[in-house]
């Protein structure tokens, strides 16, 4: 394992100790009504704090902006801008304001900043010749007062539609905290909806089945061994029909609490543990979100309290158990479902021998058939047996419906790849999701004669060669196109179907110019007015490079006429 273990050392040093769940924070009292609303309109939510999202819990509030961009975004309190982030993905254009009371407010998916702030960012983008940039101004370099205009709302980054993503974080720990605790809650008279109840055989059976069983409200099931429970539920606030997340889930057995989930605060290092908190396989296969009301040993999340036996019921033959599941929103509206479990004898079936046992609380190593894998300690949520097979030069590693918490390192022997082509080799992960096969092209390096990548999921791994250039499609420009004050933006679509776009650069008359990139729609734009392009003839060149340094170039002349 000496080949790949050092490769992830820096990764491990920068992470928390996964698999060791910190204690649930003691109830905190947060200051209310010291911050003002970030928008000039009433808050209606498209998403709330702790809502279940792909690979993460939602870290703030998604505030609707009347299905349009350009609403005024204002600072919620005094402070200074501590961070500015510009990205074609994720939060897009985002601002962070540190407040003197120890909290940080976050405003994301913005369309643009104030002119002064935009110019501050623009200078750094030009100095570094990059659109994507992260800036950390010095304390009080950019002071802000409560109510100051800081930006206009938008749809930048990974946003699925115009809205303001708004967060409050603990400045020191950077942990997001439910903004409702600071008085940003809104009128809510709607009870959460319970759409499904489930029982999970962990060791034993439910209704003579060893997989998940649907339970009717008021129903009766029989079970043996160890079982857990699950609930599918959503919440809605007044004025919005969006299905949002649940604030709290309480599970009790014979009126004794065994599990509580509360969406209060978490760290970003823990957020991916959503995959151990929900029914991950069901989500992957059916896009269905079920909260599992039991905690796996390696789940580091701190959103749990009142745990008894990690929320798992040890069923005793002949005993009867009254199960109550309550779901609540922040306003205190609650919905409750109940059912009965009748205990029956547990028959311990013979366990199949494990071929590649993996432990959640240890480092794990696997090596065979030209492949070498190193799993750091704590990246699994539970012990399991790793499946593996080699077929048609493809390495089938594990089950893609089994969640992994953090990156691991995979090294594949490129024995069939010509030496001259190794710099074009990419490790590809194939997997099935909702009935369709998909591909991820992993960032791949050549290390000690092996191709090395750091995936976060299981799947089918193989090597492909990427000799294909990205594509550049001009949308409103061709040779000798003319642009005026009413037609000032040049638009392209750029794309790469394989290793992915690594970098791009645009030049007008040989000088670098800022080109803005929206990755979700693959759109690249150059605003001639913002770039101060003068009236007259000009030469444009656009270079787009992928992760394997295949480069596409587009050149043309154009004229600015007014």
Coordinates of C-alpha atoms in Angstrom, one line a residue:
X1 CA 0.0 0.0 0.0
X2 CA 3.0 2.3 -0.1
X3 CA 2.0 3.4 -3.6
X4 CA -1.2 5.2 -2.8
X5 CA -1.3 5.8 1.0
X6 CA 0.9 9.0 0.9
X7 CA -1.3 10.4 -1.9
X8 CA -4.2 11.0 0.5
X9 CA -2.2 12.1 3.5
X10 CA -2.9 15.8 3.0
X11 CA -6.6 15.0 2.5
X12 CA -6.7 13.2 5.8
X13 CA -4.9 16.0 7.6
X14 CA -7.5 18.5 6.5
X15 CA -10.6 16.6 7.6
X16 CA -12.3 15.8 10.9
X17 CA -12.0 12.3 12.4
X18 CA -14.9 10.7 10.6
X19 CA -17.0 8.0 12.1
X20 CA -16.7 9.5 15.6
X21 CA -19.9 11.3 16.3
X22 CA -19.5 14.4 18.4
X23 CA -22.0 14.9 21.2
X24 CA -25.2 16.7 20.4
X25 CA -24.6 20.4 21.3
X26 CA -26.4 21.6 24.4
X27 CA -29.5 23.7 23.6
X28 CA -28.3 27.2 22.7
X29 CA -30.1 30.5 23.0
X30 CA -29.7 32.5 19.8
X31 CA -30.3 36.3 19.6
X32 CA -33.6 37.0 18.0
X33 CA -34.7 40.1 16.0
X34 CA -31.2 41.7 15.9
X35 CA -30.9 41.0 12.1
X36 CA -33.2 42.4 9.5
X37 CA -34.6 40.7 6.4
X38 CA -32.2 40.4 3.5
X39 CA -34.9 41.2 1.0
X40 CA -37.5 44.0 0.8
X41 CA -40.3 41.4 0.2
X42 CA -41.9 38.9 2.5
X43 CA -40.1 35.6 2.9
X44 CA -41.6 32.6 1.1
X45 CA -39.4 29.6 1.0
X46 CA -38.4 27.2 -1.8
X47 CA -36.2 25.3 0.7
X48 CA -35.5 25.3 4.4
X49 CA -32.7 24.5 6.7
X50 CA -31.8 20.8 7.0
X51 CA -33.8 19.8 4.0
X52 CA -32.6 16.6 2.4
X53 CA -30.5 17.2 -0.7
X54 CA -28.2 15.1 -2.8
X55 CA -25.2 14.3 -0.6
X56 CA -25.9 17.1 1.9
X57 CA -28.3 18.8 4.2
X58 CA -29.4 22.2 3.0
X59 CA -27.5 24.8 5.0
X60 CA -29.8 27.7 4.9
X61 CA -33.1 29.1 3.5
X62 CA -33.9 29.4 -0.2
X63 CA -36.0 32.6 -0.3
X64 CA -38.2 33.0 -3.3
X65 CA -37.7 36.1 -5.4
X66 CA -41.0 36.2 -7.3
X67 CA -39.5 34.1 -10.1
X68 CA -37.2 36.9 -11.2
X69 CA -33.7 38.2 -10.8
X70 CA -32.6 41.7 -9.7
X71 CA -34.2 42.1 -6.3
X72 CA -32.3 44.2 -3.9
X73 CA -30.3 42.2 -1.3
X74 CA -29.4 44.0 1.9
X75 CA -27.0 43.3 4.7
X76 CA -28.9 41.9 7.7
X77 CA -26.6 43.6 10.2
X78 CA -23.5 45.6 10.8
X79 CA -20.1 44.0 10.0
X80 CA -17.7 43.6 7.2
X81 CA -17.4 41.5 4.0
X82 CA -15.1 38.7 4.9
X83 CA -15.3 36.5 1.8
X84 CA -16.3 36.9 -1.8
X85 CA -16.7 33.9 -4.0
X86 CA -17.3 33.7 -7.8
X87 CA -17.9 30.3 -9.2
X88 CA -19.6 28.7 -12.3
X89 CA -21.0 26.1 -9.9
X90 CA -22.2 25.8 -6.3
X91 CA -23.1 29.1 -4.7
X92 CA -22.2 31.0 -7.8
X93 CA -21.7 34.7 -6.9
X94 CA -21.7 34.7 -3.1
X95 CA -21.0 37.2 -0.3
X96 CA -20.1 36.5 3.4
X97 CA -20.5 39.2 6.1
X98 CA -18.9 38.8 9.5
X99 CA -20.9 40.4 12.3
X100 CA -19.5 41.6 15.6
X101 CA -21.8 39.2 17.6
X102 CA -19.9 36.1 16.3
X103 CA -22.1 35.2 13.4
X104 CA -21.6 35.3 9.6
X105 CA -24.4 35.8 7.1
X106 CA -24.2 34.3 3.6
X107 CA -25.9 35.4 0.4
X108 CA -25.6 33.2 -2.6
X109 CA -26.7 32.7 -6.2
X110 CA -26.5 36.5 -6.7
X111 CA -26.7 38.1 -10.1
X112 CA -24.2 40.9 -9.4
X113 CA -22.7 42.9 -6.5
X114 CA -22.9 46.7 -6.0
X115 CA -20.8 48.6 -8.6
X116 CA -18.1 49.4 -6.1
X117 CA -17.9 45.8 -4.9
X118 CA -18.1 44.5 -8.5
X119 CA -15.1 46.7 -9.4
X120 CA -13.2 45.4 -6.4
X121 CA -13.7 41.8 -7.5
X122 CA -13.1 42.6 -11.2
X123 CA -9.6 44.0 -10.4
X124 CA -8.7 40.7 -8.8
X125 CA -10.1 38.7 -11.6
X126 CA -8.0 40.7 -14.1
X127 CA -4.9 40.5 -11.9
X128 CA -5.3 36.7 -11.8
X129 CA -6.8 36.3 -15.3
X130 CA -9.6 34.1 -14.0
X131 CA -13.4 34.3 -13.7
X132 CA -13.6 31.9 -10.8
X133 CA -12.1 33.4 -7.7
X134 CA -12.3 33.4 -4.0
X135 CA -11.3 36.6 -2.0
X136 CA -10.8 37.2 1.7
X137 CA -10.7 40.9 2.3
X138 CA -9.0 42.1 5.5
X139 CA -11.2 42.7 8.5
X140 CA -13.0 46.1 8.1
X141 CA -11.5 46.6 4.6
X142 CA -15.1 46.5 3.3
X143 CA -17.3 47.6 6.2
X144 CA -21.0 47.2 6.0
X145 CA -23.9 48.7 7.9
X146 CA -27.3 47.1 8.5
X147 CA -29.6 47.7 5.6
X148 CA -26.8 48.5 3.1
X149 CA -27.4 47.3 -0.4
X150 CA -24.8 44.7 -1.2
X151 CA -26.1 42.9 -4.3
X152 CA -29.0 42.0 -6.6
X153 CA -30.6 38.5 -6.4
X154 CA -29.9 36.1 -9.2
X155 CA -29.6 32.5 -10.5
X156 CA -25.8 32.0 -10.6
X157 CA -23.9 28.8 -9.8
X158 CA -25.8 25.6 -9.3
X159 CA -29.1 27.4 -8.7
X160 CA -32.2 25.7 -10.2
X161 CA -34.1 29.0 -10.6
X162 CA -34.0 32.6 -9.4
X163 CA -33.9 32.8 -5.6
X164 CA -31.7 34.0 -2.7
X165 CA -29.8 31.3 -0.7
X166 CA -29.4 32.7 2.7
X167 CA -27.4 31.3 5.7
X168 CA -26.3 32.2 9.2
X169 CA -23.1 30.6 10.4
X170 CA -21.1 30.5 13.5
X171 CA -18.1 32.7 12.5
X172 CA -15.5 30.7 14.4
X173 CA -16.5 27.2 13.5
X174 CA -18.2 28.1 10.1
X175 CA -21.1 25.8 11.1
X176 CA -24.4 26.8 9.5
X177 CA -27.2 27.3 12.1
X178 CA -30.9 27.2 11.4
X179 CA -31.9 30.9 10.6
X180 CA -35.3 30.3 12.2
X181 CA -33.5 30.4 15.5
X182 CA -32.6 34.1 14.9
X183 CA -36.2 35.2 14.2
X184 CA -36.3 34.5 10.4
X185 CA -39.2 32.1 10.9
X186 CA -42.4 33.0 9.0
X187 CA -46.1 32.4 9.5
X188 CA -46.7 28.7 9.5
X189 CA -50.0 27.0 10.4
X190 CA -49.6 23.9 8.3
X191 CA -48.8 20.6 9.9
X192 CA -46.1 18.4 8.3
X193 CA -47.3 15.6 6.1
X194 CA -46.4 12.0 6.8
X195 CA -46.4 10.1 3.5
X196 CA -44.9 6.7 4.6
X197 CA -43.9 4.6 7.6
X198 CA -41.3 1.8 7.4
X199 CA -39.7 -0.9 9.4
X200 CA -36.1 -2.0 8.7
X201 CA -34.9 -5.5 9.7
X202 CA -31.3 -4.9 10.9
X203 CA -30.8 -8.4 12.3
X204 CA -33.9 -10.6 12.0
X205 CA -37.1 -10.1 10.1
X206 CA -40.3 -8.0 9.8
X207 CA -43.4 -9.8 8.6
X208 CA -41.0 -12.7 7.7
X209 CA -39.1 -10.4 5.3
X210 CA -35.5 -9.3 5.6
X211 CA -35.8 -6.1 3.7
X212 CA -37.7 -2.9 4.3
X213 CA -41.4 -3.2 5.0
X214 CA -44.1 -0.6 4.6
X215 CA -46.2 -0.1 7.7
X216 CA -49.7 1.3 7.8
X217 CA -50.7 4.0 10.3
X218 CA -52.4 2.1 13.1
X219 CA -51.2 -1.2 11.7
X220 CA -49.7 -4.2 13.3
X221 CA -46.5 -6.0 12.3
X222 CA -44.5 -8.9 13.6
X223 CA -40.8 -8.8 14.0
X224 CA -37.8 -10.5 15.5
X225 CA -34.2 -9.5 16.3
X226 CA -33.2 -5.9 15.8
X227 CA -35.3 -3.5 13.9
X228 CA -35.3 0.2 13.1
X229 CA -38.0 2.6 11.8
X230 CA -38.3 5.2 9.1
X231 CA -40.6 7.9 8.0
X232 CA -41.2 9.8 4.8
X233 CA -42.4 13.3 5.6
X234 CA -42.4 16.9 4.3
X235 CA -43.3 20.3 5.6
X236 CA -44.9 23.3 4.0
X237 CA -45.0 26.9 5.1
X238 CA -47.8 29.4 4.6
X239 CA -47.7 31.0 1.2
X240 CA -45.7 28.3 -0.5
X241 CA -46.5 24.8 -1.9
X242 CA -42.9 23.6 -1.8
X243 CA -42.2 20.3 0.0
X244 CA -39.6 21.3 2.5
X245 CA -37.6 19.5 5.2
X246 CA -38.7 18.4 8.7
X247 CA -37.4 20.3 11.7
X248 CA -37.7 17.5 14.2
X249 CA -38.5 13.8 14.3
X250 CA -39.3 12.0 17.5
X251 CA -39.6 8.2 17.8
X252 CA -40.7 6.5 21.0
X253 CA -41.4 2.9 22.0
X254 CA -44.1 2.4 24.6
X255 CA -43.8 6.2 25.3
X256 CA -40.1 6.0 25.9
X257 CA -38.0 8.2 23.5
X258 CA -35.4 6.2 21.5
X259 CA -34.5 8.8 18.8
X260 CA -34.7 12.5 18.0
X261 CA -33.5 14.3 14.9
X262 CA -33.4 18.1 15.0
X263 CA -32.3 20.3 12.2
X264 CA -30.4 22.9 14.3
X265 CA -26.8 23.1 13.2
X266 CA -24.1 20.9 11.7
X267 CA -20.6 21.2 10.1
X268 CA -20.0 20.8 6.4
X269 CA -17.7 17.9 7.2
X270 CA -20.7 16.1 8.6
X271 CA -23.2 17.0 5.9
X272 CA -22.6 14.1 3.6
X273 CA -23.8 11.8 6.4
X274 CA -27.2 12.6 5.1
X275 CA -26.5 9.4 3.1
X276 CA -26.5 7.4 6.3
X277 CA -29.5 9.3 7.8
X278 CA -31.8 8.7 4.9
X279 CA -32.6 5.5 3.0
X280 CA -29.7 6.0 0.5
X281 CA -30.5 3.0 -1.7
X282 CA -34.2 4.1 -2.1
X283 CA -33.1 7.6 -2.9
X284 CA -30.6 6.4 -5.6
X285 CA -33.1 4.0 -7.2
X286 CA -36.4 5.9 -6.8
X287 CA -35.5 9.5 -5.9
X288 CA -37.5 8.9 -2.7
X289 CA -36.4 10.5 0.6
X290 CA -37.0 8.5 3.7
X291 CA -35.6 9.5 7.1
X292 CA -34.2 6.5 8.9
X293 CA -34.9 6.7 12.6
X294 CA -31.8 4.9 13.7
X295 CA -28.1 5.7 13.7
X296 CA -25.3 3.7 12.2
X297 CA -22.1 3.3 14.2
X298 CA -20.0 5.4 11.8
X299 CA -22.5 8.3 11.3
X300 CA -20.7 11.4 12.6
X301 CA -23.7 13.7 12.4
X302 CA -24.7 15.6 15.6
X303 CA -28.3 16.2 14.7
X304 CA -29.4 13.3 17.0
X305 CA -30.5 13.3 20.6
X306 CA -32.5 11.1 23.0
X307 CA -30.8 8.1 21.5
X308 CA -31.4 4.7 23.1
X309 CA -29.5 1.8 21.5
X310 CA -29.0 4.2 18.5
X311 CA -32.7 4.1 17.9
X312 CA -32.7 0.3 17.3
X313 CA -35.4 -1.8 19.0
X314 CA -34.3 -5.2 20.4
X315 CA -37.4 -7.2 19.9
X316 CA -38.3 -9.8 22.6
X317 CA -40.5 -12.8 21.8
X318 CA -44.0 -12.4 23.1
X319 CA -43.6 -8.6 23.9
X320 CA -45.8 -5.9 22.3
X321 CA -44.4 -2.5 21.4
X322 CA -46.4 0.7 20.7
X323 CA -44.3 2.7 18.2
X324 CA -45.0 6.5 17.9
X325 CA -43.4 8.7 15.2
X326 CA -43.9 12.4 15.5
X327 CA -42.7 15.0 13.0
X328 CA -42.6 18.7 13.8
X329 CA -41.9 21.9 12.1
X330 CA -40.2 24.9 13.7
X331 CA -43.5 26.6 14.5
X332 CA -44.5 23.6 16.6
X333 CA -47.1 22.1 14.2
X334 CA -46.9 18.3 14.6
X335 CA -48.2 15.2 12.9
X336 CA -48.1 11.8 14.6
X337 CA -48.4 8.2 13.4
X338 CA -48.5 5.0 15.5
X339 CA -48.4 1.3 14.9
X340 CA -47.7 -1.9 16.9
X341 CA -44.9 -4.4 16.8
X342 CA -45.5 -7.9 18.1
X343 CA -42.3 -9.8 19.0
X344 CA -41.6 -13.3 17.8
X345 CA -38.7 -15.7 18.3
X346 CA -35.4 -14.7 16.6
X347 CA -33.8 -17.5 14.6
X348 CA -30.1 -16.7 13.9
X349 CA -29.5 -17.8 10.3
X350 CA -26.1 -18.9 9.2
X351 CA -24.0 -16.0 8.1
X352 CA -22.2 -16.3 4.8
X353 CA -18.4 -16.1 5.1
X354 CA -17.0 -12.6 4.2
X355 CA -14.5 -12.3 1.4
X356 CA -13.4 -8.7 1.8
X357 CA -14.6 -7.5 5.3
X358 CA -14.4 -3.7 5.8
X359 CA -14.5 -2.1 9.2
X360 CA -16.0 1.4 9.7
X361 CA -13.5 2.4 12.5
X362 CA -10.3 1.2 10.8
X363 CA -8.2 1.8 7.7
X364 CA -9.0 -0.8 5.0
X365 CA -6.9 -2.0 2.1
X366 CA -7.8 -4.0 -1.0
X367 CA -5.4 -5.2 -3.7
X368 CA -6.0 -7.6 -6.6
X369 CA -6.2 -7.9 -10.4
X370 CA -4.2 -4.7 -11.2
X371 CA -6.1 -2.6 -8.8
X372 CA -5.1 -1.2 -5.4
X373 CA -7.5 0.7 -3.0
X374 CA -7.0 2.5 0.3
X375 CA -9.9 3.4 2.4
X376 CA -9.1 5.8 5.3
X377 CA -10.5 5.2 8.8
X378 CA -14.0 6.3 9.3
X379 CA -15.2 6.8 5.7
X380 CA -17.8 4.0 6.1
X381 CA -20.9 4.2 8.3
X382 CA -20.9 0.5 9.2
X383 CA -19.0 -2.7 8.7
X384 CA -19.7 -4.6 5.5
X385 CA -18.3 -7.1 3.0
X386 CA -16.8 -5.4 -0.1
X387 CA -17.9 -7.0 -3.3
X388 CA -15.5 -7.1 -6.3
X389 CA -15.1 -8.6 -9.7
X390 CA -13.1 -8.0 -12.8
X391 CA -14.9 -8.3 -16.1
X392 CA -13.9 -7.0 -19.6
X393 CA -11.1 -4.8 -18.0
X394 CA -13.7 -3.2 -15.7
X395 CA -13.3 -3.3 -12.0
X396 CA -16.7 -3.7 -10.2
X397 CA -16.0 -2.3 -6.7
X398 CA -18.7 -2.4 -4.1
X399 CA -22.4 -1.4 -4.6
X400 CA -23.1 2.1 -5.9
X401 CA -26.2 2.1 -3.7
X402 CA -24.0 1.8 -0.6
X403 CA -23.0 5.2 0.8
X404 CA -19.4 6.3 1.4
X405 CA -18.7 9.4 3.5
X406 CA -15.4 10.7 2.1
X407 CA -12.9 10.2 -0.7
X408 CA -10.8 7.1 -0.9
X409 CA -7.9 6.3 -3.2
X410 CA -8.0 3.9 -6.1
X411 CA -4.9 3.0 -8.2
X412 CA -5.2 1.0 -11.4
X413 CA -2.4 -0.6 -13.4
X414 CA -2.5 0.9 -16.9
X415 CA -0.9 -2.2 -18.4
X416 CA -2.8 -2.0 -21.8
X417 CA -2.3 1.8 -22.3
X418 CA 0.6 2.8 -24.5
X419 CA 3.2 4.9 -22.6
X420 CA 2.8 7.8 -25.0
X421 CA -0.9 7.9 -24.2
X422 CA -0.7 7.8 -20.4
X423 CA -1.1 11.5 -20.1
X424 CA -4.6 11.2 -21.8
X425 CA -5.8 8.3 -19.6
X426 CA -8.8 8.9 -17.3
X427 CA -10.3 6.7 -14.7
X428 CA -14.1 6.4 -15.3
X429 CA -16.7 5.4 -12.8
X430 CA -19.9 3.9 -14.2
X431 CA -23.0 3.4 -12.0
X432 CA -26.7 2.8 -12.2
X433 CA -29.1 5.5 -11.0
X434 CA -32.9 5.3 -11.3
X435 CA -32.6 2.6 -14.0
X436 CA -30.0 4.4 -16.2
X437 CA -26.3 3.9 -16.5
X438 CA -24.2 7.1 -15.9
X439 CA -20.5 8.0 -16.0
X440 CA -18.2 10.1 -13.9
X441 CA -14.8 11.1 -15.3
X442 CA -12.5 11.3 -12.3
X443 CA -9.5 13.7 -12.0
X444 CA -6.7 11.2 -12.7
X445 CA -2.9 11.4 -12.1
X446 CA -0.1 9.1 -13.0
X447 CA 1.7 8.2 -9.8
X448 CA 4.5 5.6 -9.5
X449 CA 3.4 3.9 -12.7
X450 CA -0.3 3.7 -11.6
X451 CA -3.3 5.8 -12.6
X452 CA -4.7 7.3 -9.4
X453 CA -8.0 8.9 -8.6
X454 CA -10.0 9.8 -5.5
X455 CA -13.7 8.8 -5.9
X456 CA -16.4 9.3 -3.2
X457 CA -18.6 6.5 -4.4
X458 CA -18.5 2.8 -5.4
X459 CA -19.1 1.7 -9.0
X460 CA -17.5 0.1 -12.0
X461 CA -14.1 1.6 -12.7
X462 CA -12.2 1.4 -16.0
X463 CA -9.6 3.5 -18.0
X464 CA -10.4 5.4 -21.1
X465 CA -8.3 7.7 -23.3
X466 CA -9.4 11.3 -23.8
X467 CA -8.0 12.7 -27.0
X468 CA -11.1 14.7 -27.8
X469 CA -11.1 18.5 -27.7
X470 CA -13.8 20.4 -26.0
X471 CA -16.5 22.0 -28.2
X472 CA -17.0 25.7 -28.7
X473 CA -20.3 26.7 -30.3
X474 CA -20.7 30.5 -31.1
X475 CA -24.3 31.5 -30.5
X476 CA -24.4 35.1 -31.8
X477 CA -21.0 35.8 -33.4
X478 CA -19.4 34.9 -36.7
X479 CA -16.8 36.5 -38.9
X480 CA -17.3 40.3 -39.1
X481 CA -20.3 40.3 -36.8
X482 CA -21.3 43.8 -35.6
X483 CA -22.2 44.7 -32.0
X484 CA -23.8 47.9 -30.7
X485 CA -24.9 49.4 -27.4
X486 CA -28.2 47.3 -27.7
X487 CA -26.3 44.2 -28.7
X488 CA -23.3 44.1 -26.4
X489 CA -22.9 40.5 -25.2
X490 CA -21.1 37.8 -27.1
X491 CA -22.4 34.3 -26.2
X492 CA -20.9 30.8 -26.6
X493 CA -21.7 27.3 -25.5
X494 CA -18.7 25.4 -24.4
X495 CA -18.7 21.7 -23.4
X496 CA -16.5 18.7 -22.9
X497 CA -18.1 15.2 -22.8
X498 CA -15.2 13.4 -21.3
X499 CA -12.7 14.6 -18.7
X500 CA -14.4 17.9 -18.3
X501 CA -13.5 21.6 -18.8
X502 CA -10.4 22.6 -16.8
X503 CA -9.9 26.1 -18.0
X504 CA -10.8 28.7 -20.6
X505 CA -9.4 32.1 -21.6
X506 CA -10.7 34.8 -23.9
X507 CA -8.6 37.4 -25.6
X508 CA -9.6 40.6 -27.5
X509 CA -6.8 42.1 -29.6
X510 CA -4.4 39.8 -27.7
X511 CA -5.5 41.0 -24.3
X512 CA -7.2 38.8 -21.7
X513 CA -10.8 39.7 -21.1
X514 CA -13.3 38.5 -18.5
X515 CA -15.6 35.9 -19.7
X516 CA -18.4 34.7 -17.3
X517 CA -19.3 31.0 -17.3
X518 CA -22.5 29.4 -16.1
X519 CA -21.7 25.7 -16.0
X520 CA -25.3 24.5 -15.5
X521 CA -26.2 25.7 -19.0
X522 CA -22.7 25.6 -20.4
X523 CA -22.9 29.3 -21.3
X524 CA -19.9 31.6 -21.7
X525 CA -20.5 35.3 -22.1
X526 CA -18.4 38.4 -22.8
X527 CA -19.9 41.8 -22.1
X528 CA -18.3 44.2 -24.4
X529 CA -19.5 47.2 -22.5
X530 CA -18.2 46.0 -19.2
X531 CA -14.9 45.2 -20.8
X532 CA -14.7 48.7 -22.2
X533 CA -14.2 47.5 -25.8
X534 CA -13.9 50.6 -28.1
X535 CA -15.7 51.3 -31.3
X536 CA -13.9 49.7 -34.3
X537 CA -12.5 46.4 -35.6
X538 CA -11.4 43.7 -33.1
X539 CA -10.0 40.2 -33.1
X540 CA -11.4 37.6 -30.6
X541 CA -9.8 34.4 -29.6
X542 CA -11.2 31.8 -27.2
X543 CA -9.3 28.9 -25.9
X544 CA -11.0 26.1 -23.9
X545 CA -8.9 23.3 -22.3
X546 CA -10.1 20.0 -20.7
X547 CA -8.6 18.1 -17.8
X548 CA -6.3 16.2 -20.2
X549 CA -5.1 19.4 -21.8
X550 CA -6.9 18.9 -25.1
X551 CA -7.5 22.5 -26.3
X552 CA -10.1 23.9 -28.6
X553 CA -9.6 27.4 -30.2
X554 CA -12.1 29.7 -31.8
X555 CA -11.0 32.9 -33.6
X556 CA -12.9 35.5 -35.4
X557 CA -13.0 39.2 -36.2
X558 CA -15.9 41.5 -35.1
X559 CA -16.8 45.2 -35.1
X560 CA -18.1 47.4 -32.4
X561 CA -20.2 50.1 -34.1
X562 CA -21.4 52.2 -31.3

